[in-house]
Short mmCIF file of C-alpha atoms in Angstrom, two decimals:
data_model
loop_
_atom_site.label_atom_id
_atom_site.label_comp_id
_atom_site.label_asym_id
_atom_site.label_seq_id
_atom_site.Cartn_x
_atom_site.Cartn_y
_atom_site.Cartn_z
CA MET A 1 0.00 0.00 0.00
CA ASN A 2 1.57 3.30 -1.04
CA LEU A 3 1.47 6.56 0.92
CA PHE A 4 -1.39 7.96 -1.19
CA SER A 5 -3.55 4.90 -0.47
CA LYS A 6 -2.79 5.06 3.26
CA ARG A 7 -3.71 8.75 3.36
CA ASN A 8 -7.02 8.11 1.57
CA ALA A 9 -7.85 5.21 3.88
CA PHE A 10 -7.16 7.42 6.89
CA ARG A 11 -9.36 10.21 5.51
CA ARG A 12 -12.24 7.83 4.89
CA MET A 13 -11.94 6.39 8.38
CA PHE A 14 -11.67 9.86 9.93
CA SER A 15 -14.74 11.09 8.00
CA PHE A 16 -16.70 8.04 9.13
CA PHE A 17 -15.94 8.68 12.81
CA LEU A 18 -16.74 12.39 12.48
CA CYS A 19 -20.12 11.49 11.00
CA LEU A 20 -20.87 9.41 14.05
CA LEU A 21 -20.62 12.62 16.06
CA ALA A 22 -23.38 14.17 13.95
CA GLY A 23 -23.09 16.83 11.31
CA PHE A 24 -23.27 16.89 7.55
CA LEU A 25 -21.48 14.92 4.88
CA ILE A 26 -21.18 16.34 1.36
CA PHE A 27 -20.55 13.78 -1.35
CA GLU A 28 -21.29 12.80 -4.95
CA ARG A 29 -24.40 10.74 -5.64
CA ASP A 30 -25.49 9.68 -9.11
CA GLY A 31 -23.43 12.48 -10.67
CA TYR A 32 -24.80 15.26 -8.43
CA LEU A 33 -23.70 16.99 -5.24
CA ALA A 34 -25.54 15.58 -2.24
CA ILE A 35 -25.58 16.32 1.46
CA LYS A 36 -26.41 13.90 4.25
CA ASN A 37 -27.62 14.95 7.69
CA THR A 38 -25.82 12.44 9.87
CA ASP A 39 -28.23 13.01 12.77
CA ASP A 40 -31.23 11.50 11.03
CA GLY A 41 -29.71 10.03 7.85
CA THR A 42 -31.68 12.29 5.50
CA VAL A 43 -29.97 12.80 2.13
CA TYR A 44 -30.65 15.88 0.01
CA GLN A 45 -29.51 15.83 -3.60
CA THR A 46 -28.75 19.13 -5.31
CA GLU A 47 -29.17 19.91 -9.00
CA PHE A 48 -25.45 20.63 -9.44
CA ARG A 49 -23.61 18.10 -11.60
CA THR A 50 -20.25 16.99 -10.28
CA ASN A 51 -18.79 16.48 -13.76
CA LEU A 52 -18.52 20.29 -13.94
CA LEU A 53 -16.05 20.30 -11.04
CA PRO A 54 -12.26 20.00 -11.31
CA PRO A 55 -10.83 16.50 -10.74
CA SER A 56 -9.39 17.49 -7.36
CA ASP A 57 -12.85 18.46 -6.07
CA ARG A 58 -14.38 15.26 -7.44
CA ARG A 59 -11.75 13.23 -5.56
CA LEU A 60 -12.67 15.03 -2.32
CA LEU A 61 -16.36 14.34 -2.90
CA ALA A 62 -15.63 10.67 -3.58
CA GLN A 63 -14.22 10.49 -0.03
CA GLY A 64 -16.94 12.70 1.46
CA ILE A 65 -16.44 16.07 3.11
CA TYR A 66 -17.57 16.43 6.71
CA CYS A 67 -19.10 19.70 8.00
CA GLU A 68 -20.07 20.31 11.62
CA SER A 69 -22.81 22.87 11.07
CA PRO A 70 -25.48 23.72 8.50
CA SER A 71 -23.78 27.05 7.80
CA ASP A 72 -20.45 25.31 7.05
CA ALA A 73 -22.22 22.87 4.72
CA ALA A 74 -24.10 25.70 2.97
CA ARG A 75 -20.88 27.68 2.51
CA LEU A 76 -19.11 24.67 1.03
CA LEU A 77 -21.99 23.92 -1.35
CA GLU A 78 -21.99 27.56 -2.42
CA ASN A 79 -18.27 27.37 -3.15
CA PHE A 80 -18.80 24.31 -5.34
CA ASN A 81 -21.60 26.08 -7.23
CA SER A 82 -19.52 29.18 -7.99
#
């Protein structure tokens, strides 16, 4: 396992444990940006297509991006949409 694979595995594990603490997870679902409320498991899918994003952003979304608050999640989604 190379360093890149170890780093990705750590990020996935870290994101998983953060989600257990409750918050929001932003990820790609069926080619669109989606956000999951980790408190109740509700998933909201946006109308923004991820294929319009740079490869680096798509890699982050493949791992999932954890946000602690609704305002952080909204700010991140806004950044992706701009």
